[in-house]
mmCIF file of C-alpha atoms in Angstrom:
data_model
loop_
_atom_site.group_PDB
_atom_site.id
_atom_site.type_symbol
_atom_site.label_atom_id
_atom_site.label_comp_id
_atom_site.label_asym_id
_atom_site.label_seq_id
_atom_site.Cartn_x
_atom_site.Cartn_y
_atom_site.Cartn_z
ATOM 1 C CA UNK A 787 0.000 0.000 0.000
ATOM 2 C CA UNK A 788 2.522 2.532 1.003
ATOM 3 C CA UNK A 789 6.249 1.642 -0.384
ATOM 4 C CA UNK A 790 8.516 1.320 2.364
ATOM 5 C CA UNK A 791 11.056 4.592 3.246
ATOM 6 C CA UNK A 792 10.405 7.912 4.000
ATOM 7 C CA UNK A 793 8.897 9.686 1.282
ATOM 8 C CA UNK A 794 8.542 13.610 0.765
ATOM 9 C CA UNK A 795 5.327 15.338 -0.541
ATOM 10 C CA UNK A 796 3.700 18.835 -1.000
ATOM 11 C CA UNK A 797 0.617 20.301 0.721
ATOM 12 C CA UNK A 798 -1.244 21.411 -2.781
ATOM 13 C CA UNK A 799 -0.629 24.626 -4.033
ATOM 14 C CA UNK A 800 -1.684 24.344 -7.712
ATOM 15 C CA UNK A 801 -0.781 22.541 -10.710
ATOM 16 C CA UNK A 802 1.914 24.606 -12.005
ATOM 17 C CA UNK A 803 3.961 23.939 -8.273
ATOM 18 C CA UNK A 804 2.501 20.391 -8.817
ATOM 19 C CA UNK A 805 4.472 19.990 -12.197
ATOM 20 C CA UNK A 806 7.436 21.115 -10.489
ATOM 21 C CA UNK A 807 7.544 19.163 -7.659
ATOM 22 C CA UNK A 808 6.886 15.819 -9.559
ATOM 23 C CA UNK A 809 9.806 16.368 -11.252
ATOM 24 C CA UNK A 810 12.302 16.935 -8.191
ATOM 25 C CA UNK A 811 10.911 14.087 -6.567
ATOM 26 C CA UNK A 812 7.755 15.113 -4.707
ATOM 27 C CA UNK A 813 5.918 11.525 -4.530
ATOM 28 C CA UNK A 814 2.593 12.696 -2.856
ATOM 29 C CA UNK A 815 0.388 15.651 -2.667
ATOM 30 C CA UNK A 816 -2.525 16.665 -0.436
ATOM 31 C CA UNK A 817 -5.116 19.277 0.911
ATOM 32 C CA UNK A 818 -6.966 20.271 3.637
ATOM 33 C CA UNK A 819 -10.226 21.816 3.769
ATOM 34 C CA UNK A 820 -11.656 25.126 4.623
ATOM 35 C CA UNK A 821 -14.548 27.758 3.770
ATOM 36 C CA UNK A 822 -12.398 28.290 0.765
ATOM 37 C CA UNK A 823 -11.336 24.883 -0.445
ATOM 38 C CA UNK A 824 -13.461 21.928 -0.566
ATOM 39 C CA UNK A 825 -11.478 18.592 -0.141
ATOM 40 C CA UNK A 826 -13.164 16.527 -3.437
ATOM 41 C CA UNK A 827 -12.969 19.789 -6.072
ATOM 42 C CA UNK A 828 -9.730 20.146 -5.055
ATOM 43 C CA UNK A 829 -8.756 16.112 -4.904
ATOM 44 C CA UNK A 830 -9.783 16.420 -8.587
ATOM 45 C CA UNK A 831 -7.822 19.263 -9.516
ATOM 46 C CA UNK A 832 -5.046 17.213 -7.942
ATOM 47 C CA UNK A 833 -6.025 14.102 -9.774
ATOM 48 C CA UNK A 834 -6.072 16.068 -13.067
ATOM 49 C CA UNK A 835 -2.612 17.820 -12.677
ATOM 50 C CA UNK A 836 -0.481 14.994 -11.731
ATOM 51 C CA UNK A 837 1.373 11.917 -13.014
ATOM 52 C CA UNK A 838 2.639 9.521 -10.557
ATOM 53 C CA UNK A 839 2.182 10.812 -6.771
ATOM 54 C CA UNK A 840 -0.070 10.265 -4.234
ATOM 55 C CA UNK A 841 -2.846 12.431 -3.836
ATOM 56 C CA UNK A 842 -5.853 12.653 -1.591
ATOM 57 C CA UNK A 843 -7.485 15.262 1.041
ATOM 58 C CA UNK A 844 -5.297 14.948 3.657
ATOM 59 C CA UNK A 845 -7.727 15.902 5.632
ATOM 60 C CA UNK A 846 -11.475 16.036 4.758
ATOM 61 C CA UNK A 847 -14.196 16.919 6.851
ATOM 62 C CA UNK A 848 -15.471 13.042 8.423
ATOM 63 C CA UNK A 849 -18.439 14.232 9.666
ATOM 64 C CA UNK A 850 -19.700 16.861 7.004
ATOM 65 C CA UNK A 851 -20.688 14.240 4.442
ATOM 66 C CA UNK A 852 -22.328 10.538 4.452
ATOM 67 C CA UNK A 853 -20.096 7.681 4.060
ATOM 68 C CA UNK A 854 -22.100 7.799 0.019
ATOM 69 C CA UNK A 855 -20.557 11.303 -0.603
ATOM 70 C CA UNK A 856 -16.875 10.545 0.375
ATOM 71 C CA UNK A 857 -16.731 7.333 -0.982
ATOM 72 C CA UNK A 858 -18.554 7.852 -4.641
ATOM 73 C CA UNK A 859 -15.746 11.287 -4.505
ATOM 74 C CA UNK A 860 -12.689 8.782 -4.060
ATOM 75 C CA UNK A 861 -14.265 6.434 -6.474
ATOM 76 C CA UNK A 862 -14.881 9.297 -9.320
ATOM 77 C CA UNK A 863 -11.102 10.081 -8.657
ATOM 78 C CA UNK A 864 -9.842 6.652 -8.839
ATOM 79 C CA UNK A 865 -11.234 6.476 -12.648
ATOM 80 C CA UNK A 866 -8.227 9.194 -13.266
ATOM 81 C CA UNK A 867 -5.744 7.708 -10.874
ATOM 82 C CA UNK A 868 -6.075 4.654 -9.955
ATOM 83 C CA UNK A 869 -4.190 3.391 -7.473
ATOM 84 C CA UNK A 870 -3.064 6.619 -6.905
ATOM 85 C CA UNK A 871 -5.928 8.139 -4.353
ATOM 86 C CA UNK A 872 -5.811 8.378 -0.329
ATOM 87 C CA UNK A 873 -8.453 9.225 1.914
ATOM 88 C CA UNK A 874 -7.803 10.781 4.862
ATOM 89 C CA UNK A 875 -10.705 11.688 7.296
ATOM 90 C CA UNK A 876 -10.770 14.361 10.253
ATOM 91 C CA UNK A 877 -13.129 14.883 13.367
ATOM 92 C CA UNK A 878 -13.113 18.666 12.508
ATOM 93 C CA UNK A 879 -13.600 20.752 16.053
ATOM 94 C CA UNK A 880 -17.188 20.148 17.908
ATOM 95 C CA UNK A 881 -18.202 23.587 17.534
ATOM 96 C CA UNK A 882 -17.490 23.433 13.800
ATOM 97 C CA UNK A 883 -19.379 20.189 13.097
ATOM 98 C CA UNK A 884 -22.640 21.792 15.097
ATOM 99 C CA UNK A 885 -22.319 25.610 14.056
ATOM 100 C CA UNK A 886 -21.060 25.304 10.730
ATOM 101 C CA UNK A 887 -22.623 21.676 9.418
ATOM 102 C CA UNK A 888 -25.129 21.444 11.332
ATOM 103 C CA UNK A 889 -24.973 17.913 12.040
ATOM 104 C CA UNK A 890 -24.022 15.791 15.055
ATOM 105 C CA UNK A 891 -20.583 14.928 16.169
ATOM 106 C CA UNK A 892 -20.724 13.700 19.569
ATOM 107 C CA UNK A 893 -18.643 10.719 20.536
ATOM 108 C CA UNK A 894 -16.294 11.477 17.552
ATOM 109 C CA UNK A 895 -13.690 8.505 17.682
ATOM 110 C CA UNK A 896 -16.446 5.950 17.825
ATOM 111 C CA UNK A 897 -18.469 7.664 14.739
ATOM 112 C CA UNK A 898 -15.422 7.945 13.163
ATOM 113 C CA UNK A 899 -14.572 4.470 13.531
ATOM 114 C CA UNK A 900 -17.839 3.833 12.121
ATOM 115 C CA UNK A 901 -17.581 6.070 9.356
ATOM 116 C CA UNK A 902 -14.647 4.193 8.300
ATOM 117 C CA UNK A 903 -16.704 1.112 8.151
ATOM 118 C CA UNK A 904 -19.481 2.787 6.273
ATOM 119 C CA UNK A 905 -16.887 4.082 3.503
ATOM 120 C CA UNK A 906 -15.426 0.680 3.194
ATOM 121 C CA UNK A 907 -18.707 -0.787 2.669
ATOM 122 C CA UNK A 908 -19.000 1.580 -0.110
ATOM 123 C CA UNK A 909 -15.636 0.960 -1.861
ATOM 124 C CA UNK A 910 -15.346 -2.481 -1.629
ATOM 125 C CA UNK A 911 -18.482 -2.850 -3.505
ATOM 126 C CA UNK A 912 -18.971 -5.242 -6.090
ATOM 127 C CA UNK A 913 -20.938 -5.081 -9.053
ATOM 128 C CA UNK A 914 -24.567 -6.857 -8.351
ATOM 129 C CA UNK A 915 -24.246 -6.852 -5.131
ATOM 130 C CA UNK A 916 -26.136 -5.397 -2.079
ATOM 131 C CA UNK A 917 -23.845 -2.984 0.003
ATOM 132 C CA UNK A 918 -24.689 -3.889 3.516
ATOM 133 C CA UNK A 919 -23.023 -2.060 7.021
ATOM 134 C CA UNK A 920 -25.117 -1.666 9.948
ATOM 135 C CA UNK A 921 -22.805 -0.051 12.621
ATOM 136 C CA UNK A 922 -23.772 2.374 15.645
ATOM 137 C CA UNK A 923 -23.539 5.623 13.566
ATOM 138 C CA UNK A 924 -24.303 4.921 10.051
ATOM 139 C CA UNK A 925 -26.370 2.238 8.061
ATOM 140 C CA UNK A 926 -26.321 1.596 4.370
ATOM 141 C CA UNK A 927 -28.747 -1.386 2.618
ATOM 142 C CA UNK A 928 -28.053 -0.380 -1.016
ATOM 143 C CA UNK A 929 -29.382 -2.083 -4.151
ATOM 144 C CA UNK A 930 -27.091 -0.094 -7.221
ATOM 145 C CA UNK A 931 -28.708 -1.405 -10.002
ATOM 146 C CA UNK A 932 -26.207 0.092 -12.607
ATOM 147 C CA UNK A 933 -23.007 -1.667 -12.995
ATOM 148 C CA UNK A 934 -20.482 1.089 -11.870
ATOM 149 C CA UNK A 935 -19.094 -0.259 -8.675
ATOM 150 C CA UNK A 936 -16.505 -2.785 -8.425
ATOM 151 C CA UNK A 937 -13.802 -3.074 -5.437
ATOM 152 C CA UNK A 938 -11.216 -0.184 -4.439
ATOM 153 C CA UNK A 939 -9.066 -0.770 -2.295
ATOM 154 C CA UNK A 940 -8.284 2.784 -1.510
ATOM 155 C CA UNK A 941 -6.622 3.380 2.610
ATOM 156 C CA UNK A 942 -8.237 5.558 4.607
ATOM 157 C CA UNK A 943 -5.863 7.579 6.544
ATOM 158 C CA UNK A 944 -7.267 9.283 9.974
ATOM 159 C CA UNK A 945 -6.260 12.868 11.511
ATOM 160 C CA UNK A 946 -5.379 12.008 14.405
ATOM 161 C CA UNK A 947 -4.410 14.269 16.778
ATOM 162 C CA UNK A 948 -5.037 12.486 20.543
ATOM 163 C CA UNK A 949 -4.169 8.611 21.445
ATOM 164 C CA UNK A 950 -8.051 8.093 21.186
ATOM 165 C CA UNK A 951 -8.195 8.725 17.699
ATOM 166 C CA UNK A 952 -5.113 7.556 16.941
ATOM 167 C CA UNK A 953 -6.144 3.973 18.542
ATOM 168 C CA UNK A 954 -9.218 4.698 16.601
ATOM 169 C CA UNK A 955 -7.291 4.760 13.356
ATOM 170 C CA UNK A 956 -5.158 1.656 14.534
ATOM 171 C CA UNK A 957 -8.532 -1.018 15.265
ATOM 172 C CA UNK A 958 -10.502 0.582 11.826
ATOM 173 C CA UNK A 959 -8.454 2.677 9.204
ATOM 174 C CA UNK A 960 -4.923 2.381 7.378
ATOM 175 C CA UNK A 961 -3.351 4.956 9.552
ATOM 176 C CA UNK A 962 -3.181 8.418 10.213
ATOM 177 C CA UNK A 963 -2.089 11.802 8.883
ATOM 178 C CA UNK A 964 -0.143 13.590 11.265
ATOM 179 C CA UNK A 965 -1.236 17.915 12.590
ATOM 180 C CA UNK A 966 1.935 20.036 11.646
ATOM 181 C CA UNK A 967 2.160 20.615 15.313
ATOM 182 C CA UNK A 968 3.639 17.009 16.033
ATOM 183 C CA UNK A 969 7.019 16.901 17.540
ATOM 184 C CA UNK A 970 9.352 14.072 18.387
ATOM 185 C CA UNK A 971 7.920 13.122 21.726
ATOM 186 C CA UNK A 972 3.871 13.475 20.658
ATOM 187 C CA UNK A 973 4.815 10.843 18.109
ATOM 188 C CA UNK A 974 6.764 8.762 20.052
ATOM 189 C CA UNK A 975 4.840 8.925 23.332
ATOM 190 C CA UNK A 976 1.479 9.798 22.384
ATOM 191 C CA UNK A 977 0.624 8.789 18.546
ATOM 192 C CA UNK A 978 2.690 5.903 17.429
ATOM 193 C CA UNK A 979 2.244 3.757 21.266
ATOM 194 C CA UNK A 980 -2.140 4.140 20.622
ATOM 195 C CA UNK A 981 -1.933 3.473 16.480
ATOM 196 C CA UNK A 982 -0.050 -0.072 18.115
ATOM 197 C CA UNK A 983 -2.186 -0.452 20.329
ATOM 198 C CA UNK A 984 -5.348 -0.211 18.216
ATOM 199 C CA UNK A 985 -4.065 -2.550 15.717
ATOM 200 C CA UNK A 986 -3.319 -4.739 17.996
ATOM 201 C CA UNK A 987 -6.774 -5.169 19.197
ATOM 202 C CA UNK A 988 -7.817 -5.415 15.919
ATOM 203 C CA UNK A 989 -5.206 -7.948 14.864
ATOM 204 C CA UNK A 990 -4.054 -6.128 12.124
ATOM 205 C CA UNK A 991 -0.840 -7.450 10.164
ATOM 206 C CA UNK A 992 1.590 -5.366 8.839
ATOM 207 C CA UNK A 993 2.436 -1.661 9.307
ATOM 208 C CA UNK A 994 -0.331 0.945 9.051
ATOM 209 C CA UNK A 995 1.259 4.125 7.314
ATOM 210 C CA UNK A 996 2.372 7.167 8.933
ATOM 211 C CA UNK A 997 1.742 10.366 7.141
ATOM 212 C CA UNK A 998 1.911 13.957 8.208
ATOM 213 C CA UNK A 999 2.205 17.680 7.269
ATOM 214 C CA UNK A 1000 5.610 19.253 8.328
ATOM 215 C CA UNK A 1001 5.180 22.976 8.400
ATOM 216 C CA UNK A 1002 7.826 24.683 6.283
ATOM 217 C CA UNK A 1003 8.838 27.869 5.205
ATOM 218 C CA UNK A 1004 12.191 28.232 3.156
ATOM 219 C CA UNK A 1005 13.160 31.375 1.919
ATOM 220 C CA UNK A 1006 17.204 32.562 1.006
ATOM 221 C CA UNK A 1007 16.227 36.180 0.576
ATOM 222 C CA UNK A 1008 14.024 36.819 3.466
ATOM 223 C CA UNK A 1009 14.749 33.844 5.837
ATOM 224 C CA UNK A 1010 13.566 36.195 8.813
ATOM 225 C CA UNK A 1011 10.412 36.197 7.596
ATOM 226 C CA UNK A 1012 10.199 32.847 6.489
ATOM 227 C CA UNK A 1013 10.766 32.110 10.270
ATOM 228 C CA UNK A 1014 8.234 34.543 11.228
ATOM 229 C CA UNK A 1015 5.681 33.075 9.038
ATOM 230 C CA UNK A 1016 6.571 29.811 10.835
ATOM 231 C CA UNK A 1017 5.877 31.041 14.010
ATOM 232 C CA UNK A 1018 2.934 32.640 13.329
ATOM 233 C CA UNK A 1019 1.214 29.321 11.866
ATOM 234 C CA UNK A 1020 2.509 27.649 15.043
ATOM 235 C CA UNK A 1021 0.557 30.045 17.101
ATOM 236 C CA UNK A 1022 -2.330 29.965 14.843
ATOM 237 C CA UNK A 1023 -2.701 26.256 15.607
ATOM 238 C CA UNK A 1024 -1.982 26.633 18.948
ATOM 239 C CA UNK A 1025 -4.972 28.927 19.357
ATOM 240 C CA UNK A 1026 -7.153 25.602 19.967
ATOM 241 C CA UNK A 1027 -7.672 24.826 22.913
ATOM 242 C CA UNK A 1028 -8.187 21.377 22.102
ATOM 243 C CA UNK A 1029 -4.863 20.837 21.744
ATOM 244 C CA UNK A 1030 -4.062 21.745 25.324
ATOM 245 C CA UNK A 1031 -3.015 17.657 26.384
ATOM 246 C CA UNK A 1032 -0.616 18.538 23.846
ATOM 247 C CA UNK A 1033 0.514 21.975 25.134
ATOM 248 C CA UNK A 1034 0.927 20.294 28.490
ATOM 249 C CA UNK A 1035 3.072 17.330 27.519
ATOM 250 C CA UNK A 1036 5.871 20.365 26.316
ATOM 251 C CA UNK A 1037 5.472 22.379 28.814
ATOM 252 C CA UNK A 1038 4.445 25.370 27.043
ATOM 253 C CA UNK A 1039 1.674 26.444 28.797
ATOM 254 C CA UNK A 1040 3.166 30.037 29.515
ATOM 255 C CA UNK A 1041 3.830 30.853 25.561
ATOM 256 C CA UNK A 1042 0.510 29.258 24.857
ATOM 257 C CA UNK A 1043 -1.350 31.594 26.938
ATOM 258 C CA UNK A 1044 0.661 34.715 25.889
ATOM 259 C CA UNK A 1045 -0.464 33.267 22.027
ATOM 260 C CA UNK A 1046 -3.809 33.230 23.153
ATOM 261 C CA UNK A 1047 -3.790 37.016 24.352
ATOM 262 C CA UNK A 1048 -2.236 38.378 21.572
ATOM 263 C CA UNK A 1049 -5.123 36.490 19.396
ATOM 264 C CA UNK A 1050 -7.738 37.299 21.731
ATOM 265 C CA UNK A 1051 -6.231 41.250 20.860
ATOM 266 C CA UNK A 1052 -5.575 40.361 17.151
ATOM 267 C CA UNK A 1053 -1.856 40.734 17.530
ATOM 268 C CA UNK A 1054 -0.628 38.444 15.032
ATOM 269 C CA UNK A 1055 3.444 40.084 15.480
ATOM 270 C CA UNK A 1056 3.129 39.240 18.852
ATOM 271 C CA UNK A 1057 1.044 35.632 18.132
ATOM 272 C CA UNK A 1058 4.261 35.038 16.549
ATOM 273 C CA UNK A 1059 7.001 36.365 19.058
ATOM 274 C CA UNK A 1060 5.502 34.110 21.413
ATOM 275 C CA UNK A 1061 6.372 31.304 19.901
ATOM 276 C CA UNK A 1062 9.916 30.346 21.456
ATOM 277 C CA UNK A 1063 12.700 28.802 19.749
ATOM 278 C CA UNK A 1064 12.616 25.524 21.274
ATOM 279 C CA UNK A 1065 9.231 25.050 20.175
ATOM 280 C CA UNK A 1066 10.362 26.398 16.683
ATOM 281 C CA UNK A 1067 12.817 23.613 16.916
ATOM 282 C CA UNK A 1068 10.642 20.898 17.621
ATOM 283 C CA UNK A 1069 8.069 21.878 15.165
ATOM 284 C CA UNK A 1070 8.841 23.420 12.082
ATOM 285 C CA UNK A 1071 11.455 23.521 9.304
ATOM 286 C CA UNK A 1072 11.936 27.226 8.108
ATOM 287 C CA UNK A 1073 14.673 29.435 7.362
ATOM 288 C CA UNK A 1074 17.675 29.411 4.905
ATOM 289 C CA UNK A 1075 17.891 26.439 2.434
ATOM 290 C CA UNK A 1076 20.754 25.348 4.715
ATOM 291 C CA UNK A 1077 18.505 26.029 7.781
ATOM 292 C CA UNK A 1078 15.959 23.586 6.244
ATOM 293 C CA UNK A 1079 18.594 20.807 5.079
ATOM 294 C CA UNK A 1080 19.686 20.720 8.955
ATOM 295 C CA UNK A 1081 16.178 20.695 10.511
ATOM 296 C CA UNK A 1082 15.068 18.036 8.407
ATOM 297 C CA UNK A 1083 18.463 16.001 9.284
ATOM 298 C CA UNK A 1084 18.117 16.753 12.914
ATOM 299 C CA UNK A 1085 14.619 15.926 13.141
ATOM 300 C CA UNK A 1086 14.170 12.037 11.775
ATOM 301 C CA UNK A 1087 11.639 9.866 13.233
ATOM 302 C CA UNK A 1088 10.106 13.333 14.714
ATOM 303 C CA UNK A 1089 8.706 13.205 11.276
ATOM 304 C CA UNK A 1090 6.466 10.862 9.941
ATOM 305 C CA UNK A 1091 7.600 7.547 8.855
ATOM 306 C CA UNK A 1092 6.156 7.312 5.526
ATOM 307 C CA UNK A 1093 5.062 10.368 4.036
ATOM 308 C CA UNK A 1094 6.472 13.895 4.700
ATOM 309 C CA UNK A 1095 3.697 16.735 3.507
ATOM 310 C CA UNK A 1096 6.407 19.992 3.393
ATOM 311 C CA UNK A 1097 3.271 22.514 3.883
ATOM 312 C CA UNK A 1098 4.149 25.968 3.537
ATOM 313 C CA UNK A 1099 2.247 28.288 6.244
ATOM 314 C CA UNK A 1100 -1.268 29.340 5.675
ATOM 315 C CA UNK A 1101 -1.982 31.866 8.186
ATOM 316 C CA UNK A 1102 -1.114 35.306 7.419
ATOM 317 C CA UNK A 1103 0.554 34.246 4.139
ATOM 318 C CA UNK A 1104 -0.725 34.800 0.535
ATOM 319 C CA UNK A 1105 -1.128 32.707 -1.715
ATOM 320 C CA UNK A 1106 1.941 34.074 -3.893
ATOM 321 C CA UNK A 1107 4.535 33.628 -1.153
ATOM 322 C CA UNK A 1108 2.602 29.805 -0.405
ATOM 323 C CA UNK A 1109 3.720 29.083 -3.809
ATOM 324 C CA UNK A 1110 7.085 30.265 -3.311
ATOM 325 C CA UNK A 1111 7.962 28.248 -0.364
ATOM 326 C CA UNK A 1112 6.503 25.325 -1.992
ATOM 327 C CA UNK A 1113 9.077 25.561 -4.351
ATOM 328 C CA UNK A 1114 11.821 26.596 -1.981
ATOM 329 C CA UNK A 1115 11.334 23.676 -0.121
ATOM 330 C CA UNK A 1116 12.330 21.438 -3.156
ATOM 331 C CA UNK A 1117 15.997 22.262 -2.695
ATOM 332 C CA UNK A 1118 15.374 20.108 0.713
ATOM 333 C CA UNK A 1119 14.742 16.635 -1.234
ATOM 334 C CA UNK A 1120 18.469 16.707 -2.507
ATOM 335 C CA UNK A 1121 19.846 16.018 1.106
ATOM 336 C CA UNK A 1122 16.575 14.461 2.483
ATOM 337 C CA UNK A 1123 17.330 10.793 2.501
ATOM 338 C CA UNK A 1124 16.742 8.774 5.445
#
C-alpha cells in the first residue's frame, strides 16, 4: 500500500507547483479543507494535474458528508488515478461540526470508527451486489442497479491528533495523517504507542502508514520572515484549545497563553514572538535552504515515517509567497534521505 522509506510530498498549491515538484521528486500531494477549499474539487484538480504521486485530502471533513458522498468522490477520482488516491478523514472541532454543518458529532472517535466502516462498505463494492453495514452511527442497505461499482481498495488515513483517535485509526483505518504541530515526543509517546495499540486489538498485520504535514517555510532572501511566518502558523494552531493535552506534555503552557492574548487582541506580530525557539525547533522547518537541510536532518523519526507533507504556512501568508515556499522547499529533497 505505502512503499517502504520515507517519502517527501507537498501540501497542494496548484498545478503549475505540482508539475514542479513531480519532477524533483515530490511523490505525494494533499489538501486540507476550509470555507475556501473543498477537499473533493480540489482532490480532482489534484487528480487532473499529476502523473505519478499520491494524492488525496489529507484531511477532509469526516463528519460533514455521508459515508455515500466521500466514498462515490474517491471512487470518481480513482477512474483518473487509480491506485493513486488516499483518503484521509478528520473529526473537525465540535463547535465546527454543530455551528457550521449542522450535524451531530458527539462521541467522535467511535463515529469515526464507524464512518470508516461505512466508507469501506462503499468501496469495496462489487458489481450486483447489495452494500450492507449496519454499525452504531451509520447504516447503508443499497441495491445499485447500474453496474459502476466494483472493489477499491483505496486506505483511509485518519487525523489524528489524541491517542483516542489515533487507537481509533489503529482497530478501523490504514493509519493516520499527522497535525503540523507534532514533535518528536507526541509521536513517540502519544501517537505511534495508541496506532499499536489499536491494531493490535484489531489484529491487524503489517504496518499501518504514517503520514503527516511538516510545516515549512524556506526562503534565502528573506529567511527572517520565512521564520516569522513559521511562528505565526505555530501560534495559529496553537490557538485551539483542544490541543491543550498537547501543550501540556511540552510544557508550554506560559507561551501558549501569551499566544492566546495576543489572538484574543488580534496581535498576530506578537502571536508570533511568542512562539519560542525551542518550540520552533521541535516543530517546524523554516529558514535558509541550509537552515531547512539541517532541521530536516536533525529531526528524523520526529517526522512521519512514511510520508512527509512539506506545507508551507497558511496563516497570514498569501497565496503568492505559499507558492514560493513550496518551491523553496524542493531544494530540501536533494539532502533528504533517510
Amino acid at each position: 500500500m505505502i512503499a517502504p522509506g520515507r517519502q517527501y510530498g507537498l501540501s497542494w498549491r496548484g498545478a503549475d507547483v505540482a508539475r514542479t515538484a513531480e519532477a524533483a521528486g515530490i511523490t505525494a500531494f494533499c489538501s486540507g479543507e476550509f470555507v475556501d477549499h473543498e477537499a473533493y474539487s480540489t482532490l480532482a484538480e489534484m487528480v487532473l494535474h499529476t502523473q505519478r504521486a499520491q494524492v488525496g485530502p489529507g484531511i477532509a471533513y469526516a463528519f460533514a458528508r455521508t459515508p455515500y458522498a466521500h466514498a462515490a468522490g474517491i471512487r470518481g477520482a480513482w477512474k483518473h488515478a487509480p491506485g493513486r488516491v488516499f483518503l484521509g478523514l478528520g473529526s473537525g472541532a465540535y463547535k465546527i461540526n454543530r455551528d457550521w454543518f449542522g450535524v451531530a458529532a458527539d462521541r467522535p472517535v467511535a463515529r469515526m470508527a464507524d464512518l470508516v466502516g461505512a466508507v469501506r462498505a462503499w468501496l469495496h463494492a462489487e458489481n450486483g451486489q447489495r452494500v450492507r453495514y449496519d454499525g452504531k452511527f451509520y447504516r447503508v442497505d443499497a441495491v445499485v442497479g447500474a453496474p459502476v461499482l466494483g472493489r477499491i481498495d483505496a486506505p483511509i488515513l485518519l487525523g489524528a491528533f489524541n491517542k483516542l483517535m489515533a487507537a481509533a485509526a489503529g482497530r478501523a483505518a490504514d493509519g493516520v495523517i499527522g497535525h503540523g504541530l507534532f514533535t518528536r515526543t507526541w509521536w513517540e509517546d502519544v501517537i505511534r504507542p495508541a496506532l499499536a495499540k489499536g491494531a493490535a486489538q484489531a489484529e491487524h498485520e503489517g504496518m499501518l502508514a504514517e503520514h503527516g504535514w511538516v510545516i515549512t517555510a524556506i526562503d534565502d532572501d528573506n529567511p527572517e520572515r520565512a521564520v516569522m511566518d513559521a511562528r505565526r502558523m505555530i501560534a495559529f494552531y496553537l490557538t485551539v484549545k483542544t490541543y491543550d493535552p498537547y501543550v501540556e506534555h511540552h510544557g508550554w503552557t506560559a507561551q501558549t497563553a501569551a499566544i492566546r492574548q495576543a489572538f484574543a487582541e488580534r496581535d498576530f506580530d506578537a502571536m508570533g514572538r511568542a512562539v519560542t525557539d525551542d518550540m520552533l525547533e521541535a516543530i517546524a522547518v523554516c529558514g535558509t535552504t541550509a537552515d531547512g537541510r539541517a532541521a530536516l536532518a536533525r529531526r528524523g523519526d520526529s517526522l512521519p515515517r512514511d510520508v512527509a507533507y512539506l506545507a508551507p504556512p497558511s496563516f497570514m501568508v498569501s497565496e503568492r509567497r505559499g507558492q514560493r515556499y513550496a518551491l523553496a522547499s524542493l531544494a530540501l529533497l536533494e539532502d533528504s534521505t533517510s
